[in-house]
Amino acid sequence: MAAAAGVLLVLTAAVLLLLVEGGEPPYSCGPRSPSSGYAFCDARLPPARRAADLVSRLTAAEKVAQLGDEAGGVARLGVPPYKWWSEGLHGLSYWGHGMHFNGAVTAITSFPQVLLTAAAFDDRLWFRIGQAIGTEARALYNLGQAEGLTIWSPNVNIYRDPRWGRGQETPGEDPTTASKYAVAFVKGLQGSTPGTLQTSACCKHATAYDLEEWNGVARYNFNAKVTAQDLADTFNPPFKSCVVDAKASCVMCAYTDINGVPACASSDLLSKTFRGQWGLDGYVSSDCDAVALLRDAQRYAPTPEDTVAVAIKVHGMAALQQGKMRESDVDRALTNLFAVRMRLGHFDGDPRSNAAYGHLGAADVCTQAHRDLALEAAQDGIVLLKNDAGALPLDRATVRSAAVIGPNANDPAALNGNYFGPPCETTTPLQGVQRYISSVRFLAGCDSPACGFAATGQAAALASSSDQVIMFMGLSQDQEKEGLDRTSLLLPGKQQSLITAVASAARRPVILVLLTGGPVDVTFAKNNPKIGAILWAGYPGQAGGLAVAKVLFGDHNPSGRLPVTWYPEEFTRIPMTDMRMRADPATGYPGRSYRFYQGNPVYKFGYGLSYSKFSRRLVAAAKPRRPNRNLLAGVIPKQAGDGGESYHVEEIGEEGCERLKFPATVEVHNHGPMDGKHSVLVFVRWPNATAGASRPARQLVGFSSQHVRAGEKARLTMEINPCEHLSRAREDGTKVIDRGSHFLKVGEEDDEWEISFDA
């Protein structure tokens, strides 16, 4: 009998190997599976019950083997190996172990890096991008080119410090924007089929993480000292939205310590908050090697066995044998993991028979619709920062010759950002310009974006002999990326002197296009009359060159708005390790983000020009009513401690908060001369914001975008939830709504709505 069982085990393992090597998707519970009769193969049962049944059949050694990001197979039960780590920030990625591009599919759609996409302020766009990435991941899985469908994206950390190398991966500095991005992207990625996940999304990195290495302090040993107030109103809201509103099936904890406790070992964060308060239905992942770092860098636990007893990942068997971890702890973790795989359909037989996603294959990757979406996303995110005397758009009929200068002009790598995969196709900015002008001469000008060497004389000569000069400058992954923060906000090396020299030599004001992740201090270019226009194009993805060219030549009217504040170079005097968001005038600390920064930015959050003149107004007929006094009956305002009286959101209750919601309608008028998309940003202003440092100067509460034809008007309506949008966090983290007046305003417009809260 034992020999027969051994033969069965070997045969089963061989079958599993053939399934992967033969281009078949890995799965369990097929008709020939040795476990087809077990409860975990019964698709009629709830995922958690099925997962618990599977876990109950594993030996201790088999259980521990499932705890890493590369989970071993269990051949005797017909369970194939599984790779948890795949990336999909702006397209499927080389990073991770779960996706492979060496079969029927060798390329995927590469969308713009996230920060540029965020500049569109369009949650419908974000949803569609997530949906496309999820579709392509499923297609690869069905083709046998994926060993997992757990996508460790999106990154919804707040872009707190402009030097952060990974800020490019995020939706920016604003918690409302990051929260809405999280919801839209996760819903798109995970799909809309009840009970079945298209892919599993993982929101990372909880929480208050935005430092790689600064002045000898690395993310691996950084203790982020964060106030309860900043956690409540800045760092945690995007993760809460991920779990509560988007129903993300995973949250990843960060490398860093939070107030002395490693994020990946914080019971308050992982158990009390994620699962208890927010109701996470899924699993918690540590960032790569974060658990090992609990001991090696952070010294949170004295031995590997003590460490795994905290976070349950490595040295598992020894921790069990030494009694430092109970098997029930492992069972709980594995049940959460396998429940997600159940929801992905990995235990429902051949995934190609799945009614919702089984039909997806090679024809669903790099489709024309996805390519068009990549172009749309890049176009809609590009921000026009300067346009003196109508320097843009260019008239191709009057530009007989053009000089394209810059290290980012013809380098496909400049389009990608980080966490990228092999793109379907690539159009560099030079190639984009060449579609519009036949006589184009190109010079890199610098040896690289670092620009240690600049061909200044050659570039100036080229500029002086051309009708129009377009410069493509900025940064690269050699200046900003995971593991690498910047030390300066200026353009690197000799870029500034090269740009200035070229501008001086040019016949007409030059056009400066910046390809960067994070913000740069380009005050010199902003103030130079010989530089006619400035565009920020982020890292714009596979269609980035064409998108930039369409904007330059007027085939697309720019509508992007900055999702981060562009600070002056002097901001770099502030330690990156100072986590405080709020300003401290007594010590000269200027605060961070548009909500609290008291300095003079180079460009403000939400700034962006258009080729058309737009006006906006809050529609009088739709102004919100004064909140019904009865809705606050029984809720007693309390002294806020930092000025005035406040209603506690917790006491208003879920039902009361629901009834307080109201619509805000904004009328947009495009005065011409071009059709174009327009994003409306609505802020709340507190009249007593300066009374105490606890209140933001203003806070974004909603946004919406709409394409409006020249000469026409459109109305955009967004829902305002006072408990979420008009509340603020007290010093202890308690969310409150101040008694008295609040004012809604659109961007920098003077028009305001007054909303009063009195019982």
PDB file of C-alpha atoms in Angstrom, residues 561-688:
ATOM      1  CA  ARG A 561      -2.940  68.762 -12.714  1.00  0.00           C
ATOM      2  CA  LEU A 562      -0.030  68.258 -10.359  1.00  0.00           C
ATOM      3  CA  PRO A 563      -0.778  65.580  -7.722  1.00  0.00           C
ATOM      4  CA  VAL A 564       2.164  66.816  -5.612  1.00  0.00           C
ATOM      5  CA  THR A 565       3.581  70.120  -4.474  1.00  0.00           C
ATOM      6  CA  TRP A 566       6.745  71.184  -6.313  1.00  0.00           C
ATOM      7  CA  TYR A 567       8.988  72.538  -3.562  1.00  0.00           C
ATOM      8  CA  PRO A 568      12.019  74.846  -3.876  1.00  0.00           C
ATOM      9  CA  GLU A 569      15.501  73.429  -3.344  1.00  0.00           C
ATOM     10  CA  GLU A 570      15.641  74.966   0.137  1.00  0.00           C
ATOM     11  CA  PHE A 571      13.149  72.334   1.288  1.00  0.00           C
ATOM     12  CA  THR A 572      15.967  69.779   1.245  1.00  0.00           C
ATOM     13  CA  ARG A 573      17.240  71.305   4.493  1.00  0.00           C
ATOM     14  CA  ILE A 574      14.344  69.524   6.198  1.00  0.00           C
ATOM     15  CA  PRO A 575      15.319  66.036   7.405  1.00  0.00           C
ATOM     16  CA  MET A 576      13.532  63.274   5.510  1.00  0.00           C
ATOM     17  CA  THR A 577      13.196  61.493   8.841  1.00  0.00           C
ATOM     18  CA  ASP A 578      10.935  64.201  10.261  1.00  0.00           C
ATOM     19  CA  MET A 579       7.508  62.650   9.705  1.00  0.00           C
ATOM     20  CA  ARG A 580       5.447  65.626  10.850  1.00  0.00           C
ATOM     21  CA  MET A 581       2.905  66.865   8.336  1.00  0.00           C
ATOM     22  CA  ARG A 582       1.914  69.982  10.243  1.00  0.00           C
ATOM     23  CA  ALA A 583       4.033  73.111  10.350  1.00  0.00           C
ATOM     24  CA  ASP A 584       5.740  74.311  13.511  1.00  0.00           C
ATOM     25  CA  PRO A 585       6.328  78.062  13.132  1.00  0.00           C
ATOM     26  CA  ALA A 586       8.154  78.207  16.464  1.00  0.00           C
ATOM     27  CA  THR A 587      11.007  76.092  15.089  1.00  0.00           C
ATOM     28  CA  GLY A 588      10.758  77.135  11.451  1.00  0.00           C
ATOM     29  CA  TYR A 589       9.482  73.732  10.347  1.00  0.00           C
ATOM     30  CA  PRO A 590       7.424  74.553   7.205  1.00  0.00           C
ATOM     31  CA  GLY A 591       5.047  71.568   7.143  1.00  0.00           C
ATOM     32  CA  ARG A 592       4.427  69.189   4.244  1.00  0.00           C
ATOM     33  CA  SER A 593       1.999  68.979   1.312  1.00  0.00           C
ATOM     34  CA  TYR A 594      -0.404  71.648   0.143  1.00  0.00           C
ATOM     35  CA  ARG A 595      -2.476  71.044   3.275  1.00  0.00           C
ATOM     36  CA  PHE A 596       0.182  72.272   5.699  1.00  0.00           C
ATOM     37  CA  TYR A 597       3.197  73.688   3.840  1.00  0.00           C
ATOM     38  CA  GLN A 598       3.751  77.345   4.716  1.00  0.00           C
ATOM     39  CA  GLY A 599       6.536  78.080   2.231  1.00  0.00           C
ATOM     40  CA  ASN A 600       6.353  79.298  -1.360  1.00  0.00           C
ATOM     41  CA  PRO A 601       6.147  76.365  -3.773  1.00  0.00           C
ATOM     42  CA  VAL A 602       7.562  76.389  -7.277  1.00  0.00           C
ATOM     43  CA  TYR A 603       4.212  74.999  -8.435  1.00  0.00           C
ATOM     44  CA  LYS A 604       1.185  74.238  -6.279  1.00  0.00           C
ATOM     45  CA  PHE A 605      -0.686  70.979  -5.893  1.00  0.00           C
ATOM     46  CA  GLY A 606      -3.509  70.904  -8.440  1.00  0.00           C
ATOM     47  CA  TYR A 607      -1.793  73.345 -10.796  1.00  0.00           C
ATOM     48  CA  GLY A 608      -2.106  72.806 -14.530  1.00  0.00           C
ATOM     49  CA  LEU A 609      -2.787  74.953 -17.591  1.00  0.00           C
ATOM     50  CA  SER A 610      -4.859  74.329 -20.711  1.00  0.00           C
ATOM     51  CA  TYR A 611      -4.899  75.636 -24.265  1.00  0.00           C
ATOM     52  CA  SER A 612      -8.459  76.768 -23.550  1.00  0.00           C
ATOM     53  CA  LYS A 613      -9.859  79.188 -21.004  1.00  0.00           C
ATOM     54  CA  PHE A 614     -12.152  77.448 -18.527  1.00  0.00           C
ATOM     55  CA  SER A 615     -14.284  78.984 -15.815  1.00  0.00           C
ATOM     56  CA  ARG A 616     -15.963  77.123 -12.974  1.00  0.00           C
ATOM     57  CA  ARG A 617     -18.718  78.018 -10.564  1.00  0.00           C
ATOM     58  CA  LEU A 618     -20.640  76.292  -7.854  1.00  0.00           C
ATOM     59  CA  VAL A 619     -24.194  76.049  -9.138  1.00  0.00           C
ATOM     60  CA  ALA A 620     -26.506  78.102  -6.956  1.00  0.00           C
ATOM     61  CA  ALA A 621     -29.564  75.940  -7.665  1.00  0.00           C
ATOM     62  CA  ALA A 622     -27.705  72.894  -6.404  1.00  0.00           C
ATOM     63  CA  LYS A 623     -26.124  74.403  -3.318  1.00  0.00           C
ATOM     64  CA  PRO A 624     -26.373  72.031  -0.356  1.00  0.00           C
ATOM     65  CA  ARG A 625     -28.974  72.664   2.262  1.00  0.00           C
ATOM     66  CA  ARG A 626     -27.996  73.489   5.793  1.00  0.00           C
ATOM     67  CA  PRO A 627     -27.673  70.062   7.434  1.00  0.00           C
ATOM     68  CA  ASN A 628     -30.875  69.048   9.160  1.00  0.00           C
ATOM     69  CA  ARG A 629     -30.676  69.883  12.849  1.00  0.00           C
ATOM     70  CA  ASN A 630     -32.485  66.639  13.622  1.00  0.00           C
ATOM     71  CA  LEU A 631     -29.607  64.643  12.155  1.00  0.00           C
ATOM     72  CA  LEU A 632     -27.358  65.912  14.925  1.00  0.00           C
ATOM     73  CA  ALA A 633     -29.972  65.676  17.670  1.00  0.00           C
ATOM     74  CA  GLY A 634     -28.527  63.921  20.672  1.00  0.00           C
ATOM     75  CA  VAL A 635     -24.970  64.453  19.496  1.00  0.00           C
ATOM     76  CA  ILE A 636     -23.424  66.870  21.941  1.00  0.00           C
ATOM     77  CA  PRO A 637     -20.590  69.038  20.663  1.00  0.00           C
ATOM     78  CA  LYS A 638     -17.470  68.907  22.803  1.00  0.00           C
ATOM     79  CA  GLN A 639     -14.661  71.366  23.321  1.00  0.00           C
ATOM     80  CA  ALA A 640     -12.149  70.587  20.625  1.00  0.00           C
ATOM     81  CA  GLY A 641      -9.124  71.459  22.748  1.00  0.00           C
ATOM     82  CA  ASP A 642      -7.487  73.089  19.743  1.00  0.00           C
ATOM     83  CA  GLY A 643     -10.159  75.682  19.184  1.00  0.00           C
ATOM     84  CA  GLY A 644     -14.000  75.678  19.086  1.00  0.00           C
ATOM     85  CA  GLU A 645     -16.429  72.805  19.541  1.00  0.00           C
ATOM     86  CA  SER A 646     -16.711  69.593  17.530  1.00  0.00           C
ATOM     87  CA  TYR A 647     -19.025  66.660  16.909  1.00  0.00           C
ATOM     88  CA  HIS A 648     -17.380  63.243  17.155  1.00  0.00           C
ATOM     89  CA  VAL A 649     -17.885  61.274  13.951  1.00  0.00           C
ATOM     90  CA  GLU A 650     -18.094  58.049  15.937  1.00  0.00           C
ATOM     91  CA  GLU A 651     -21.047  59.449  17.908  1.00  0.00           C
ATOM     92  CA  ILE A 652     -22.834  60.615  14.754  1.00  0.00           C
ATOM     93  CA  GLY A 653     -22.766  56.974  13.701  1.00  0.00           C
ATOM     94  CA  GLU A 654     -22.847  55.215  10.361  1.00  0.00           C
ATOM     95  CA  GLU A 655     -26.524  55.925   9.725  1.00  0.00           C
ATOM     96  CA  GLY A 656     -26.191  59.572  10.706  1.00  0.00           C
ATOM     97  CA  CYS A 657     -23.168  60.013   8.455  1.00  0.00           C
ATOM     98  CA  GLU A 658     -25.080  58.471   5.568  1.00  0.00           C
ATOM     99  CA  ARG A 659     -27.921  60.944   6.006  1.00  0.00           C
ATOM    100  CA  LEU A 660     -25.566  63.923   6.119  1.00  0.00           C
ATOM    101  CA  LYS A 661     -24.304  63.298   2.578  1.00  0.00           C
ATOM    102  CA  PHE A 662     -25.152  65.845  -0.104  1.00  0.00           C
ATOM    103  CA  PRO A 663     -24.291  66.501  -3.768  1.00  0.00           C
ATOM    104  CA  ALA A 664     -22.044  69.332  -4.891  1.00  0.00           C
ATOM    105  CA  THR A 665     -22.482  70.483  -8.484  1.00  0.00           C
ATOM    106  CA  VAL A 666     -19.987  72.560 -10.425  1.00  0.00           C
ATOM    107  CA  GLU A 667     -20.660  74.154 -13.788  1.00  0.00           C
ATOM    108  CA  VAL A 668     -17.693  74.231 -16.165  1.00  0.00           C
ATOM    109  CA  HIS A 669     -17.617  76.600 -19.122  1.00  0.00           C
ATOM    110  CA  ASN A 670     -15.081  76.112 -21.909  1.00  0.00           C
ATOM    111  CA  HIS A 671     -14.583  79.535 -23.426  1.00  0.00           C
ATOM    112  CA  GLY A 672     -12.364  78.091 -26.152  1.00  0.00           C
ATOM    113  CA  PRO A 673     -10.648  78.055 -28.459  1.00  0.00           C
ATOM    114  CA  MET A 674     -10.209  74.249 -28.219  1.00  0.00           C
ATOM    115  CA  ASP A 675     -12.294  71.323 -27.056  1.00  0.00           C
ATOM    116  CA  GLY A 676     -10.753  69.710 -24.028  1.00  0.00           C
ATOM    117  CA  LYS A 677     -11.044  67.683 -20.884  1.00  0.00           C
ATOM    118  CA  HIS A 678     -11.211  69.576 -17.623  1.00  0.00           C
ATOM    119  CA  SER A 679     -10.705  68.344 -14.070  1.00  0.00           C
ATOM    120  CA  VAL A 680     -12.566  70.078 -11.270  1.00  0.00           C
ATOM    121  CA  LEU A 681     -11.068  69.958  -7.784  1.00  0.00           C
ATOM    122  CA  VAL A 682     -13.297  70.892  -4.836  1.00  0.00           C
ATOM    123  CA  PHE A 683     -11.718  71.836  -1.505  1.00  0.00           C
ATOM    124  CA  VAL A 684     -13.008  72.531   1.986  1.00  0.00           C
ATOM    125  CA  ARG A 685     -11.681  75.531   3.867  1.00  0.00           C
ATOM    126  CA  TRP A 686     -11.969  76.014   7.588  1.00  0.00           C
ATOM    127  CA  PRO A 687     -12.435  79.652   8.644  1.00  0.00           C
ATOM    128  CA  ASN A 688     -10.331  79.023  11.769  1.00  0.00           C
TER     129      ASN A 688
END
